[in-house]
Amino acid sequence: MNKTITSALIILLFTAGVAMAEGIVNDYPELESVSDFGGDLTIMHLLGHRAAYTSMEQLSFEKGDSNVLALTRAGRATAVGGHSTEQCIDAVIATSGCTIGNKNLIVIHSCSEKPLWFVFCNQNTMEATYLRANKTVLAEYLTRESTTTDKNALYNEFMTDNSVFEVSSKYNVDANDLIADPTPWNTMLGEIGPTDAMSIVYVANPLARWSPSGLIAGLQLHDHICPAVLCGYFFSEMVVEELPLQSPSDKYVNIATPPWCKDDTMTPMLGITNAVRMVSADIPEEMKQQLPSPPYGGGGGHGVGGAVIRWNKTTNSGDGIIMSFNKLEAIKLSDSGYLTATTGAQRGIEVLKIICWMTENPDEARKVHQIEKRFTVSEEELRQLFTTKENPLEILEILPEADSEAANDSGAQELVASPLSIPNVKLPDLNILPVASACDIVLSTDPNFQYFPAPPAEPEASGDIVTDYPMLGSLAEFSTRSSPDDLSIMNMLGFKACKVGMGLQEFEKNNPDMMVFTNAGYVASINGKSTEQCVDAIMDESGCTIGKNNLVMPRTSVNSRVWFAFLNTSNMDCIFLWVNNNVIEDYLARDDTENHYDLMREFVQVRGDVVFTTYKLNLDKDELINDPEQWAMIESHLGKKNAWMMAWGGNVLAKHQTPEFLAIVDEHTHICAGTLVGYHMVDVIRSELPTMGGRECAVTLGGDTLISVVPDCRNDAILALLDTTPGRKGYFSTKLSAEQINELAPEAKDATTIYIAWNKVEQHGEGIVLGFDTMKARELSGSDYENEPFWLCRLKCLTWMADHPDECKNLVKVIHRFEVNDFSEVQKLQSVNVNPLAELGLTNKSFVPAETADTHTDAETNDTHTESEAAATPFIPASACMAIVLVAALLLSRRQ
Ligand SMILES: [Zn+2]
Ligand SMILES: [Zn+2]
């Protein structure tokens, strides 16, 4: 479309939006802040606003009360009636004043299949509201919203319709009160069910006691803080201390077997992509009894914390530790009656005691976690740990019984369990040097550019930073409830990033072509300090928000260097800013000892080019295809993963601001062909199965399970969109060996993914085995995987895949359909010592593939070429991105 016409349309739409917004804002003036922050008002904004506004009335709190905690399952992956719900988040922020930077807005990982709710807790009174949307009613409003000619009337009707929330209740959730008299707890269980009761009580109470940012990252993925999520926090601390990443070649690999809630904290804190750097299979009950710290009842957690390996892809070797949690000791120290509780409800209260003890006494709680063993692994051993049907606990000699067996195994003999002494080496900067190059920024001193290379005039000291610098007023209002003293170095860092990034792009706030990317958040840290306050500043300064789908927050590890990127989606110009850690570390250290106001005055004056190493790049797909030399420069300045994120992801997101794509980037850090395969598989899963979304850690109604036999990026996409987290036993992954693939029936050679929807109430489950016609996708996209560079063929393939959803959906193969009527059958498929594809009969020569529902696919599937390709590169489907090169390399080296 002609650019002028596009702009005219945008202006027209914008004007129309303002006119509509004004109507409802006249009737409800409190909506003004929502439309200021979130843009043109929609039903989703009104929903989030109503939840927050009702809660403010019921819990008697004012906007910006820092003692109020907001939790929601709204988000990019949660849709109702085909409409995603991230705009609710903007409305919650604008109405309640709860923000990510203040750590009192918790966006829970969820999916469309799960209930959509909002929770607010006033931590002064420990009273909480719970509002669950009525999806049927909401879907009707959404349909009418897209057809009505009188939105104002519809919005007015919506604002007073009480049937919008099917449950709206208020509870006292104070742990001490509930422990003294569990009657209200039992009431909650009956009214809203154990999952949601836990989401409220097991979040409000621990966070009122202790709220380190890494724990919040785990909570977001897991949806509550059970003792085992806390274990994951302490295990992660241990890994970072014992096995610090020492070079860009170092990566963490999680040997999660058996997975439990701890993995949902370890995944974000250690920056582990579940899709490619995790092995997880379950173990049978009798094996659990042999563990050093055996299981005591349900509730997740039975001692062994799995192993984490620091793998170096240059030396092809790894150091690992196996950790454990002394659950018995924690039960004893917290005076919990967990072991003698007879009912689920009672056990819930006894678990609450453990949670409260652990979060009241984190130093004591840390002591009940220990390192069981240290070990080193070779390439061959790592391969073995990943292999389907191999038991990592036997290989690592955790199971005492297995010793004799393992001794017969040549792989296990090579394993050296040696005490390691790893000095706590300070992480070097990534190999990104601010050398002069074509894309280095020459910083302007033009004072008309509103950024800091030309520092603002230094005003008289008034004692108030906002009086000195009125430009900070908006941020102070947004993030610190107008207490300018609370503006932090991190707030200022995000603010400066906007000044530099937007200044160089010549963007005004709310420019419709602006998209901001950053890894700042609860995990990425500078000198141990998390960076979520930067996010508040970005939202306030740039106007980019979660709800507008122009703020992308890929989750990287605690060790990763913080960066910000400002993309112009109309021309793909990108300003990329690396934070110069030494500068910020210095200010953070001085902040502990010096006068905060004086320091902030000084920091405001620091030039942007001192704080950041800045690059200007053009990421346009066609430019890159025409001039592939550009890639080397992008990669050398941004690093490999960020180059993928910005060039692969940026090109897709600039064209398709699809909330689900953004949800995938937040989880996986980039869009690759693999995640797009996952995205299209989710479509097929939804049309094939009565999916309920991933399981909860306290299973009530059942839930879905994703079992992968090929560690591949597609798993992260499925996990992001269907909420099958490993910690809640929704995700299991091993890797078929070349021999195991050879044993598969010809029609089953593409099988990578098993998805099962289990309904506990009906004691019935349905499952499918999926594969993807990778070769066909490559061919249709016109990419040449044989001759083109790694990044280029993928860029072509993935942008084609994003542009052609219907063709791609047809390339997803349903290889097998099955039913289960006993949960033990599901457990067997996810269990160690089992090859799930063999268990499902896919190795049988007489295996008959599932009938394909779509005749189109039949016509296009050419089995002979697919089969031979699969045999040649079984573990490197087109969809796989570089992150699995480690795995692929292992395999190839082994085959040669
Ligand atoms: Zn849990
Ligand atoms: Zn990927």
mmCIF file with all atom_site columns, N, CA, C and O in Angstrom, residues 404-431:
data_model
loop_
_atom_site.group_PDB
_atom_site.id
_atom_site.type_symbol
_atom_site.label_atom_id
_atom_site.label_alt_id
_atom_site.label_comp_id
_atom_site.label_asym_id
_atom_site.label_entity_id
_atom_site.label_seq_id
_atom_site.pdbx_PDB_ins_code
_atom_site.Cartn_x
_atom_site.Cartn_y
_atom_site.Cartn_z
_atom_site.occupancy
_atom_site.B_iso_or_equiv
_atom_site.pdbx_formal_charge
_atom_site.auth_seq_id
_atom_site.auth_comp_id
_atom_site.auth_asym_id
_atom_site.auth_atom_id
_atom_site.pdbx_PDB_model_num
ATOM 1   N N  . SER A 1 404 ? 25.167 -50.790 39.814 1.00 0.00 ? 404 SER A N  1
ATOM 2   C CA . SER A 1 404 ? 25.732 -51.962 39.156 1.00 0.00 ? 404 SER A CA 1
ATOM 3   C C  . SER A 1 404 ? 25.392 -51.959 37.664 1.00 0.00 ? 404 SER A C  1
ATOM 4   O O  . SER A 1 404 ? 26.229 -52.251 36.831 1.00 0.00 ? 404 SER A O  1
ATOM 5   N N  . GLU A 1 405 ? 24.133 -51.551 37.381 1.00 0.00 ? 405 GLU A N  1
ATOM 6   C CA . GLU A 1 405 ? 23.733 -51.459 35.976 1.00 0.00 ? 405 GLU A CA 1
ATOM 7   C C  . GLU A 1 405 ? 24.603 -50.475 35.218 1.00 0.00 ? 405 GLU A C  1
ATOM 8   O O  . GLU A 1 405 ? 25.097 -50.734 34.147 1.00 0.00 ? 405 GLU A O  1
ATOM 9   N N  . ALA A 1 406 ? 24.764 -49.319 35.877 1.00 0.00 ? 406 ALA A N  1
ATOM 10  C CA . ALA A 1 406 ? 25.491 -48.242 35.213 1.00 0.00 ? 406 ALA A CA 1
ATOM 11  C C  . ALA A 1 406 ? 26.945 -48.643 34.971 1.00 0.00 ? 406 ALA A C  1
ATOM 12  O O  . ALA A 1 406 ? 27.550 -48.214 34.001 1.00 0.00 ? 406 ALA A O  1
ATOM 13  N N  . ALA A 1 407 ? 27.456 -49.479 35.862 1.00 0.00 ? 407 ALA A N  1
ATOM 14  C CA . ALA A 1 407 ? 28.857 -49.878 35.728 1.00 0.00 ? 407 ALA A CA 1
ATOM 15  C C  . ALA A 1 407 ? 29.093 -50.652 34.434 1.00 0.00 ? 407 ALA A C  1
ATOM 16  O O  . ALA A 1 407 ? 30.180 -50.631 33.880 1.00 0.00 ? 407 ALA A O  1
ATOM 17  N N  . ASN A 1 408 ? 28.015 -51.333 33.990 1.00 0.00 ? 408 ASN A N  1
ATOM 18  C CA . ASN A 1 408 ? 28.156 -52.084 32.744 1.00 0.00 ? 408 ASN A CA 1
ATOM 19  C C  . ASN A 1 408 ? 28.087 -51.188 31.518 1.00 0.00 ? 408 ASN A C  1
ATOM 20  O O  . ASN A 1 408 ? 28.341 -51.620 30.421 1.00 0.00 ? 408 ASN A O  1
ATOM 21  N N  . ASP A 1 409 ? 27.712 -49.964 31.779 1.00 0.00 ? 409 ASP A N  1
ATOM 22  C CA . ASP A 1 409 ? 27.479 -49.067 30.667 1.00 0.00 ? 409 ASP A CA 1
ATOM 23  C C  . ASP A 1 409 ? 28.743 -48.249 30.421 1.00 0.00 ? 409 ASP A C  1
ATOM 24  O O  . ASP A 1 409 ? 29.231 -47.554 31.290 1.00 0.00 ? 409 ASP A O  1
ATOM 25  N N  . SER A 1 410 ? 29.264 -48.367 29.233 1.00 0.00 ? 410 SER A N  1
ATOM 26  C CA . SER A 1 410 ? 30.554 -47.727 28.978 1.00 0.00 ? 410 SER A CA 1
ATOM 27  C C  . SER A 1 410 ? 30.466 -46.212 29.146 1.00 0.00 ? 410 SER A C  1
ATOM 28  O O  . SER A 1 410 ? 31.375 -45.578 29.657 1.00 0.00 ? 410 SER A O  1
ATOM 29  N N  . GLY A 1 411 ? 29.306 -45.635 28.744 1.00 0.00 ? 411 GLY A N  1
ATOM 30  C CA . GLY A 1 411 ? 29.141 -44.180 28.854 1.00 0.00 ? 411 GLY A CA 1
ATOM 31  C C  . GLY A 1 411 ? 29.273 -43.729 30.294 1.00 0.00 ? 411 GLY A C  1
ATOM 32  O O  . GLY A 1 411 ? 29.934 -42.740 30.592 1.00 0.00 ? 411 GLY A O  1
ATOM 33  N N  . ALA A 1 412 ? 28.659 -44.490 31.173 1.00 0.00 ? 412 ALA A N  1
ATOM 34  C CA . ALA A 1 412 ? 28.632 -44.068 32.563 1.00 0.00 ? 412 ALA A CA 1
ATOM 35  C C  . ALA A 1 412 ? 30.017 -44.139 33.198 1.00 0.00 ? 412 ALA A C  1
ATOM 36  O O  . ALA A 1 412 ? 30.347 -43.353 34.066 1.00 0.00 ? 412 ALA A O  1
ATOM 37  N N  . GLN A 1 413 ? 30.818 -45.081 32.741 1.00 0.00 ? 413 GLN A N  1
ATOM 38  C CA . GLN A 1 413 ? 32.143 -45.223 33.344 1.00 0.00 ? 413 GLN A CA 1
ATOM 39  C C  . GLN A 1 413 ? 33.014 -44.003 33.100 1.00 0.00 ? 413 GLN A C  1
ATOM 40  O O  . GLN A 1 413 ? 33.828 -43.635 33.922 1.00 0.00 ? 413 GLN A O  1
ATOM 41  N N  . GLU A 1 414 ? 32.773 -43.388 31.955 1.00 0.00 ? 414 GLU A N  1
ATOM 42  C CA . GLU A 1 414 ? 33.600 -42.234 31.624 1.00 0.00 ? 414 GLU A CA 1
ATOM 43  C C  . GLU A 1 414 ? 33.262 -41.017 32.471 1.00 0.00 ? 414 GLU A C  1
ATOM 44  O O  . GLU A 1 414 ? 33.984 -40.052 32.515 1.00 0.00 ? 414 GLU A O  1
ATOM 45  N N  . LEU A 1 415 ? 32.103 -41.132 33.118 1.00 0.00 ? 415 LEU A N  1
ATOM 46  C CA . LEU A 1 415 ? 31.649 -39.961 33.845 1.00 0.00 ? 415 LEU A CA 1
ATOM 47  C C  . LEU A 1 415 ? 32.509 -39.715 35.076 1.00 0.00 ? 415 LEU A C  1
ATOM 48  O O  . LEU A 1 415 ? 32.655 -40.583 35.918 1.00 0.00 ? 415 LEU A O  1
ATOM 49  N N  . VAL A 1 416 ? 33.069 -38.560 35.162 1.00 0.00 ? 416 VAL A N  1
ATOM 50  C CA . VAL A 1 416 ? 33.926 -38.262 36.297 1.00 0.00 ? 416 VAL A CA 1
ATOM 51  C C  . VAL A 1 416 ? 33.184 -37.386 37.276 1.00 0.00 ? 416 VAL A C  1
ATOM 52  O O  . VAL A 1 416 ? 32.757 -36.289 36.938 1.00 0.00 ? 416 VAL A O  1
ATOM 53  N N  . ALA A 1 417 ? 32.992 -37.909 38.462 1.00 0.00 ? 417 ALA A N  1
ATOM 54  C CA . ALA A 1 417 ? 32.387 -37.087 39.486 1.00 0.00 ? 417 ALA A CA 1
ATOM 55  C C  . ALA A 1 417 ? 33.525 -36.475 40.301 1.00 0.00 ? 417 ALA A C  1
ATOM 56  O O  . ALA A 1 417 ? 34.140 -37.122 41.114 1.00 0.00 ? 417 ALA A O  1
ATOM 57  N N  . SER A 1 418 ? 33.841 -35.260 40.000 1.00 0.00 ? 418 SER A N  1
ATOM 58  C CA . SER A 1 418 ? 35.003 -34.677 40.655 1.00 0.00 ? 418 SER A CA 1
ATOM 59  C C  . SER A 1 418 ? 34.615 -33.383 41.342 1.00 0.00 ? 418 SER A C  1
ATOM 60  O O  . SER A 1 418 ? 33.765 -32.638 40.867 1.00 0.00 ? 418 SER A O  1
ATOM 61  N N  . PRO A 1 419 ? 35.209 -33.115 42.478 1.00 0.00 ? 419 PRO A N  1
ATOM 62  C CA . PRO A 1 419 ? 34.928 -31.831 43.112 1.00 0.00 ? 419 PRO A CA 1
ATOM 63  C C  . PRO A 1 419 ? 35.511 -30.704 42.261 1.00 0.00 ? 419 PRO A C  1
ATOM 64  O O  . PRO A 1 419 ? 36.669 -30.771 41.852 1.00 0.00 ? 419 PRO A O  1
ATOM 65  N N  . LEU A 1 420 ? 34.708 -29.752 41.958 1.00 0.00 ? 420 LEU A N  1
ATOM 66  C CA . LEU A 1 420 ? 35.190 -28.657 41.129 1.00 0.00 ? 420 LEU A CA 1
ATOM 67  C C  . LEU A 1 420 ? 35.377 -27.435 42.000 1.00 0.00 ? 420 LEU A C  1
ATOM 68  O O  . LEU A 1 420 ? 34.637 -27.215 42.935 1.00 0.00 ? 420 LEU A O  1
ATOM 69  N N  . SER A 1 421 ? 36.342 -26.681 41.673 1.00 0.00 ? 421 SER A N  1
ATOM 70  C CA . SER A 1 421 ? 36.455 -25.408 42.357 1.00 0.00 ? 421 SER A CA 1
ATOM 71  C C  . SER A 1 421 ? 36.471 -24.344 41.273 1.00 0.00 ? 421 SER A C  1
ATOM 72  O O  . SER A 1 421 ? 37.461 -24.166 40.581 1.00 0.00 ? 421 SER A O  1
ATOM 73  N N  . ILE A 1 422 ? 35.344 -23.712 41.114 1.00 0.00 ? 422 ILE A N  1
ATOM 74  C CA . ILE A 1 422 ? 35.257 -22.735 40.046 1.00 0.00 ? 422 ILE A CA 1
ATOM 75  C C  . ILE A 1 422 ? 35.310 -21.338 40.643 1.00 0.00 ? 422 ILE A C  1
ATOM 76  O O  . ILE A 1 422 ? 34.459 -20.956 41.428 1.00 0.00 ? 422 ILE A O  1
ATOM 77  N N  . PRO A 1 423 ? 36.338 -20.618 40.319 1.00 0.00 ? 423 PRO A N  1
ATOM 78  C CA . PRO A 1 423 ? 36.424 -19.267 40.864 1.00 0.00 ? 423 PRO A CA 1
ATOM 79  C C  . PRO A 1 423 ? 35.252 -18.428 40.370 1.00 0.00 ? 423 PRO A C  1
ATOM 80  O O  . PRO A 1 423 ? 34.757 -18.642 39.260 1.00 0.00 ? 423 PRO A O  1
ATOM 81  N N  . ASN A 1 424 ? 34.792 -17.543 41.200 1.00 0.00 ? 424 ASN A N  1
ATOM 82  C CA . ASN A 1 424 ? 33.653 -16.719 40.836 1.00 0.00 ? 424 ASN A CA 1
ATOM 83  C C  . ASN A 1 424 ? 34.099 -15.627 39.873 1.00 0.00 ? 424 ASN A C  1
ATOM 84  O O  . ASN A 1 424 ? 34.267 -14.472 40.214 1.00 0.00 ? 424 ASN A O  1
ATOM 85  N N  . VAL A 1 425 ? 34.292 -16.034 38.653 1.00 0.00 ? 425 VAL A N  1
ATOM 86  C CA . VAL A 1 425 ? 34.850 -15.108 37.670 1.00 0.00 ? 425 VAL A CA 1
ATOM 87  C C  . VAL A 1 425 ? 33.799 -14.096 37.249 1.00 0.00 ? 425 VAL A C  1
ATOM 88  O O  . VAL A 1 425 ? 32.649 -14.441 37.019 1.00 0.00 ? 425 VAL A O  1
ATOM 89  N N  . LYS A 1 426 ? 34.200 -12.884 37.139 1.00 0.00 ? 426 LYS A N  1
ATOM 90  C CA . LYS A 1 426 ? 33.294 -11.843 36.683 1.00 0.00 ? 426 LYS A CA 1
ATOM 91  C C  . LYS A 1 426 ? 33.055 -12.043 35.189 1.00 0.00 ? 426 LYS A C  1
ATOM 92  O O  . LYS A 1 426 ? 33.978 -12.329 34.441 1.00 0.00 ? 426 LYS A O  1
ATOM 93  N N  . LEU A 1 427 ? 31.806 -11.909 34.803 1.00 0.00 ? 427 LEU A N  1
ATOM 94  C CA . LEU A 1 427 ? 31.498 -12.140 33.390 1.00 0.00 ? 427 LEU A CA 1
ATOM 95  C C  . LEU A 1 427 ? 32.136 -11.087 32.507 1.00 0.00 ? 427 LEU A C  1
ATOM 96  O O  . LEU A 1 427 ? 31.990 -9.895  32.760 1.00 0.00 ? 427 LEU A O  1
ATOM 97  N N  . PRO A 1 428 ? 32.820 -11.523 31.488 1.00 0.00 ? 428 PRO A N  1
ATOM 98  C CA . PRO A 1 428 ? 33.343 -10.536 30.553 1.00 0.00 ? 428 PRO A CA 1
ATOM 99  C C  . PRO A 1 428 ? 32.193 -9.996  29.716 1.00 0.00 ? 428 PRO A C  1
ATOM 100 O O  . PRO A 1 428 ? 31.162 -10.640 29.581 1.00 0.00 ? 428 PRO A O  1
ATOM 101 N N  . ASP A 1 429 ? 32.363 -8.848  29.152 1.00 0.00 ? 429 ASP A N  1
ATOM 102 C CA . ASP A 1 429 ? 31.354 -8.329  28.234 1.00 0.00 ? 429 ASP A CA 1
ATOM 103 C C  . ASP A 1 429 ? 31.276 -9.244  27.038 1.00 0.00 ? 429 ASP A C  1
ATOM 104 O O  . ASP A 1 429 ? 32.236 -9.924  26.704 1.00 0.00 ? 429 ASP A O  1
ATOM 105 N N  . LEU A 1 430 ? 30.158 -9.220  26.371 1.00 0.00 ? 430 LEU A N  1
ATOM 106 C CA . LEU A 1 430 ? 30.073 -9.999  25.144 1.00 0.00 ? 430 LEU A CA 1
ATOM 107 C C  . LEU A 1 430 ? 31.054 -9.402  24.154 1.00 0.00 ? 430 LEU A C  1
ATOM 108 O O  . LEU A 1 430 ? 31.562 -8.295  24.339 1.00 0.00 ? 430 LEU A O  1
ATOM 109 N N  . ASN A 1 431 ? 31.282 -10.141 23.102 1.00 0.00 ? 431 ASN A N  1
ATOM 110 C CA . ASN A 1 431 ? 32.297 -9.682  22.151 1.00 0.00 ? 431 ASN A CA 1
ATOM 111 C C  . ASN A 1 431 ? 31.802 -8.543  21.283 1.00 0.00 ? 431 ASN A C  1
ATOM 112 O O  . ASN A 1 431 ? 31.919 -8.571  20.075 1.00 0.00 ? 431 ASN A O  1
#
